[in-house]
Short mmCIF file of C-alpha atoms and ligand atoms in Angstrom, two decimals:
data_model
loop_
_atom_site.label_atom_id
_atom_site.label_comp_id
_atom_site.label_asym_id
_atom_site.label_seq_id
_atom_site.Cartn_x
_atom_site.Cartn_y
_atom_site.Cartn_z
CA MET G 1 -3.17 -15.49 10.95
CA ASN G 2 -1.51 -18.95 10.10
CA ILE G 3 2.39 -19.06 11.74
CA ILE G 4 4.57 -21.72 10.55
CA VAL G 5 8.28 -22.01 11.74
CA CYS G 6 11.07 -23.27 9.76
CA ASP G 7 14.06 -24.38 10.83
CA ASN G 8 15.99 -22.44 8.92
CA TYR G 9 16.01 -19.52 6.12
CA GLN G 10 16.79 -22.32 3.52
CA GLU G 11 13.62 -24.46 4.50
CA LEU G 12 11.87 -21.12 4.68
CA SER G 13 12.55 -20.23 1.17
CA VAL G 14 11.82 -23.91 0.06
CA MET G 15 8.55 -23.57 1.49
CA ALA G 16 7.58 -20.06 -0.05
CA GLY G 17 8.68 -21.28 -3.29
CA ASP G 18 6.46 -24.22 -3.46
CA ILE G 19 3.45 -22.18 -2.24
CA MET G 20 4.14 -19.58 -4.86
CA ALA G 21 4.98 -21.79 -7.41
CA ALA G 22 1.27 -23.94 -6.38
CA VAL G 23 0.09 -20.42 -7.31
CA VAL G 24 1.19 -20.22 -10.75
CA LYS G 25 0.47 -24.04 -11.76
CA GLU G 26 -2.81 -23.56 -10.29
CA ASN G 27 -3.35 -20.57 -12.70
CA GLU G 28 -1.19 -19.77 -15.65
CA ASN G 29 -2.91 -16.06 -15.34
CA CYS G 30 -2.34 -15.21 -11.89
CA VAL G 31 -1.06 -12.27 -10.50
CA LEU G 32 1.61 -12.26 -8.19
CA GLY G 33 2.59 -9.34 -5.94
CA LEU G 34 6.39 -8.97 -5.02
CA ALA G 35 9.06 -7.49 -2.41
CA THR G 36 12.25 -7.00 -2.43
CA GLY G 37 14.80 -6.93 0.42
CA SER G 38 17.18 -9.51 1.40
CA THR G 39 14.31 -12.12 3.02
CA PRO G 40 12.49 -13.43 -0.52
CA VAL G 41 16.00 -13.85 -2.64
CA GLY G 42 16.01 -17.40 -1.36
CA ALA G 43 12.18 -17.69 -2.11
CA TYR G 44 13.23 -16.37 -6.06
CA GLN G 45 16.12 -19.12 -6.05
CA GLU G 46 13.45 -21.45 -5.62
CA LEU G 47 10.95 -20.30 -8.01
CA ILE G 48 14.32 -19.86 -10.67
CA LYS G 49 15.28 -23.45 -9.97
CA LYS G 50 11.83 -24.70 -10.65
CA HIS G 51 11.81 -22.46 -13.69
CA GLN G 52 15.12 -23.81 -15.35
CA ALA G 53 13.95 -27.55 -14.40
CA GLY G 54 11.08 -26.76 -16.76
CA GLU G 55 8.32 -27.22 -14.10
CA LEU G 56 7.09 -23.68 -14.05
CA ASP G 57 5.98 -21.30 -16.90
CA PHE G 58 5.35 -17.18 -16.12
CA ALA G 59 4.82 -16.63 -19.69
CA HIS G 60 1.00 -15.40 -18.93
CA VAL G 61 1.81 -13.92 -15.08
CA THR G 62 1.71 -10.66 -14.24
CA THR G 63 3.66 -8.95 -11.56
CA PHE G 64 3.15 -5.96 -9.02
CA ASN G 65 6.08 -4.87 -6.63
CA LEU G 66 5.54 -3.51 -3.40
CA ASP G 67 7.69 -0.33 -3.91
CA GLU G 68 10.20 1.69 -5.06
CA TYR G 69 12.23 4.53 -3.59
CA TYR G 70 12.00 8.20 -4.72
CA PRO G 71 13.56 9.52 -6.88
CA MET G 72 15.10 6.69 -8.25
CA ALA G 73 16.53 6.33 -11.82
CA VAL G 74 14.72 2.78 -13.11
CA ASP G 75 18.51 1.90 -14.21
CA ASN G 76 19.96 2.70 -10.98
CA ALA G 77 21.48 -0.04 -9.23
CA GLN G 78 19.68 0.68 -6.00
CA SER G 79 16.78 0.60 -7.99
CA TYR G 80 14.11 -2.17 -6.94
CA HIS G 81 13.94 -2.23 -10.70
CA VAL G 82 17.51 -3.82 -10.98
CA PHE G 83 16.94 -5.70 -7.72
CA MET G 84 14.22 -7.62 -9.45
CA GLN G 85 15.72 -7.97 -12.66
CA GLU G 86 19.04 -9.24 -11.28
CA ASN G 87 17.20 -11.48 -8.42
CA LEU G 88 14.32 -12.73 -10.44
CA PHE G 89 13.10 -11.59 -13.85
CA LYS G 90 16.18 -12.03 -15.87
CA SER G 91 16.10 -15.77 -14.62
CA ILE G 92 12.27 -16.56 -15.49
CA ASN G 93 10.12 -15.61 -18.14
CA VAL G 94 7.54 -13.01 -17.09
CA PRO G 95 7.01 -10.96 -20.23
CA ALA G 96 8.19 -7.50 -19.81
CA ASP G 97 5.09 -5.70 -20.33
CA LYS G 98 3.50 -8.07 -17.42
CA ILE G 99 5.83 -6.77 -14.99
CA HIS G 100 5.03 -3.42 -12.91
CA VAL G 101 7.49 -2.06 -10.39
CA PRO G 102 6.48 1.45 -9.13
CA ASP G 103 8.87 4.49 -11.56
CA GLY G 104 10.72 6.33 -9.00
CA SER G 105 11.83 8.55 -11.56
CA VAL G 106 8.72 10.21 -12.69
CA GLU G 107 8.01 13.67 -11.88
CA ASP G 108 4.73 13.43 -11.00
CA ALA G 109 4.51 11.13 -8.25
CA GLN G 110 0.90 11.38 -7.42
CA ALA G 111 -0.25 10.25 -10.87
CA GLN G 112 2.51 7.37 -10.78
CA CYS G 113 0.82 6.24 -7.46
CA GLU G 114 -3.21 6.66 -9.13
CA TRP G 115 -1.63 4.73 -12.25
CA TYR G 116 -0.21 1.96 -10.22
CA ASP G 117 -3.45 1.71 -8.22
CA GLU G 118 -5.30 1.28 -11.39
CA GLN G 119 -3.05 -1.45 -13.36
CA ILE G 120 -3.96 -3.46 -10.41
CA GLU G 121 -7.44 -3.09 -10.47
CA LYS G 122 -7.62 -3.60 -13.98
CA ALA G 123 -5.21 -6.88 -13.65
CA GLY G 124 -8.30 -8.07 -11.30
CA GLY G 125 -6.03 -8.09 -8.11
CA ILE G 126 -3.30 -10.10 -6.68
CA ASP G 127 -3.54 -13.52 -6.47
CA LEU G 128 -0.91 -13.58 -4.06
CA MET G 129 1.04 -10.99 -2.12
CA LEU G 130 4.52 -11.75 -1.06
CA LEU G 131 5.93 -9.88 2.15
CA GLY G 132 8.42 -9.35 4.11
CA ILE G 133 8.47 -7.25 6.95
CA GLY G 134 10.74 -3.89 8.41
CA GLU G 135 12.30 -4.50 12.21
CA ASN G 136 9.64 -1.47 12.75
CA GLY G 137 6.76 -3.67 11.77
CA HIS G 138 6.58 -1.91 8.38
CA ILE G 139 5.02 -3.32 5.55
CA GLY G 140 6.20 -2.45 1.65
CA PHE G 141 7.43 1.15 3.32
CA ASN G 142 4.22 1.77 5.22
CA GLU G 143 5.91 3.39 8.17
CA PRO G 144 4.43 3.18 11.91
CA GLY G 145 2.21 6.40 12.43
CA ASP G 146 -0.84 7.82 14.06
CA SER G 147 -2.44 6.98 10.33
CA LEU G 148 -1.84 5.20 7.66
CA GLU G 149 -2.97 5.76 3.60
CA CYS G 150 -4.88 3.84 2.21
CA GLY G 151 -3.44 3.39 -1.51
CA THR G 152 -0.36 3.60 -3.45
CA HIS G 153 1.45 7.06 -2.20
CA ILE G 154 4.98 8.85 -1.53
CA HIS G 155 5.95 7.76 2.07
CA LYS G 156 8.90 9.55 3.98
CA LEU G 157 11.33 6.81 5.30
CA THR G 158 11.75 6.63 9.06
CA GLU G 159 15.24 6.47 10.73
CA SER G 160 14.84 3.40 11.89
CA THR G 161 14.47 2.28 8.13
CA LEU G 162 16.93 4.17 6.41
CA GLN G 163 19.33 2.66 9.28
CA ALA G 164 18.23 -0.71 8.13
CA ASN G 165 18.78 -0.24 4.66
CA ALA G 166 21.70 1.69 4.76
CA ARG G 167 23.37 -1.50 4.23
CA PHE G 168 22.46 -1.77 0.29
CA PHE G 169 24.09 1.59 -0.22
CA GLY G 170 27.51 1.60 -0.81
CA GLU G 171 29.85 4.30 0.49
CA GLY G 172 29.17 8.03 -1.05
CA GLU G 173 25.68 6.60 -2.29
CA GLN G 174 23.06 8.68 -1.32
CA MET G 175 19.66 6.61 0.11
CA PRO G 176 16.46 8.45 -0.99
CA THR G 177 14.21 9.74 1.55
CA HIS G 178 11.25 9.03 0.25
CA ALA G 179 9.66 5.68 -1.51
CA ILE G 180 6.51 4.87 -3.43
CA THR G 181 4.56 2.25 -1.78
CA MET G 182 1.22 0.59 -2.36
CA GLY G 183 -0.69 1.43 0.61
CA VAL G 184 -2.15 -1.15 3.38
CA ALA G 185 -5.56 -0.86 2.20
CA SER G 186 -4.33 -1.60 -1.27
CA ILE G 187 -2.50 -4.42 0.19
CA ILE G 188 -5.30 -5.86 1.96
CA ARG G 189 -8.28 -5.28 -0.26
CA ASN G 190 -6.26 -6.34 -3.04
CA SER G 191 -5.07 -9.22 -2.21
CA ARG G 192 -6.61 -12.86 -1.95
CA LYS G 193 -3.89 -14.40 -0.02
CA ILE G 194 -1.25 -13.14 1.59
CA LEU G 195 2.38 -14.64 2.32
CA MET G 196 4.96 -12.96 4.66
CA LEU G 197 8.35 -14.11 5.17
CA VAL G 198 10.33 -13.53 8.73
CA ASN G 199 13.68 -14.49 9.32
CA GLY G 200 16.55 -13.70 11.76
CA VAL G 201 16.51 -12.75 15.28
CA LYS G 202 16.36 -9.12 14.63
CA LYS G 203 12.94 -9.58 13.62
CA TYR G 204 11.72 -11.55 16.70
CA PRO G 205 10.72 -8.50 18.77
CA ILE G 206 8.39 -7.26 15.45
CA LEU G 207 7.25 -10.94 14.89
CA LYS G 208 6.68 -11.35 18.78
CA ALA G 209 4.30 -8.26 18.77
CA LEU G 210 2.45 -9.34 15.61
CA GLN G 211 1.27 -12.31 17.62
CA GLU G 212 -0.82 -9.88 19.87
CA ASP G 213 -4.41 -9.59 19.25
CA VAL G 214 -4.55 -5.97 18.57
CA VAL G 215 -4.13 -4.14 15.37
CA THR G 216 -2.84 -0.42 15.57
CA THR G 217 -1.15 1.82 12.98
CA GLN G 218 2.34 1.64 14.83
CA ILE G 219 2.62 -1.95 13.69
CA PRO G 220 1.45 -1.58 10.23
CA ALA G 221 1.75 -5.69 9.75
CA SER G 222 -0.76 -5.56 12.46
CA LEU G 223 -3.93 -5.04 10.26
CA LEU G 224 -2.59 -7.77 8.52
CA ARG G 225 -5.29 -9.49 11.28
CA LEU G 226 -8.06 -7.97 9.09
CA HIS G 227 -7.28 -10.24 6.33
CA PRO G 228 -8.81 -13.62 6.02
CA ASP G 229 -6.01 -15.56 4.77
CA VAL G 230 -2.67 -14.65 5.47
CA THR G 231 0.36 -17.23 5.97
CA VAL G 232 3.51 -16.18 7.85
CA ILE G 233 6.99 -18.27 7.27
CA CYS G 234 9.45 -17.73 9.81
CA ASP G 235 12.43 -19.79 10.87
CA LYS G 236 13.40 -20.65 14.21
CA ALA G 237 15.49 -17.53 15.43
CA ALA G 238 12.43 -14.69 14.27
CA PHE G 239 10.07 -17.10 16.17
CA TYR G 240 12.08 -18.17 19.38
CA GLY G 241 14.26 -15.32 19.40
CA GLU G 242 17.66 -17.22 19.08
CA ALA G 243 20.69 -16.62 16.62
C1 F6R O 301 10.49 -4.21 0.14
C2 F6R O 301 9.71 -3.85 1.28
C3 F6R O 301 10.14 -3.90 2.82
C4 F6R O 301 10.80 -5.27 3.05
C5 F6R O 301 11.15 -5.30 4.42
C6 F6R O 301 12.07 -6.08 4.78
O1 F6R O 301 9.83 -4.63 -1.12
O2 F6R O 301 8.76 -3.80 1.04
O3 F6R O 301 8.78 -4.07 3.42
O4 F6R O 301 9.72 -6.25 3.13
O5 F6R O 301 11.82 -3.47 4.83
O6 F6R O 301 13.25 -6.17 4.45
P1 F6R O 301 14.25 -7.31 4.77
O7 F6R O 301 13.52 -8.23 4.00
O8 F6R O 301 15.31 -6.65 3.85
O9 F6R O 301 14.50 -7.64 6.12
#
């Protein structure tokens, strides 16, 4: 696990945008794994800038998002479908039929999970998987526990995640208690390269724990130590614990 420390969030975002852009330039048919949350927004803005400057074409790119709340209507303002449209897709040219975000509106969630894994496999896996990390060490919505599920599955969110994500929900808006998420094994097995972004002093304890030479399901992100090509880009606040 290679850790790069940037001065601040802006620098982290530029570096992440450059790494993602390089993957797209190297292979116009590449498959990108994408995350939501506040961390990747700056990197998405960098990709948009490059696209709008005519430097980056997404016409043949395929994307797979990590997760979606369940249950969640696709057009709900809190859905990750809408988040991705607003923060990336509406400003670049990935064709709609090459965009994949788990559908939280389906009745048969199990069938949706199986379908999602099949689509990733059909696409030939993921060239670059972009990840954030929860304060409790989750990746996607794989929450700490005695065991972790391998494939895409439905997961109950922990109290810590419900609290951390409550900031995205307005007053009176009910936050779903479950999510559909790629499993840790799907992330590790299906991704050729993994790029994790970590910023802010709140992530200092978990980033420190991640640097221990230990793998534990109590820190799902620690399983990334089993992957041969993981780059973590963090800011100084997350690395040194100073705001
Ligand atoms: C989002 C996701 C989550 C977030 C994590 C960090 O698709 O999978 O694991 O990456 O909760 O969220 P932020 O970036 O908001 O701190």
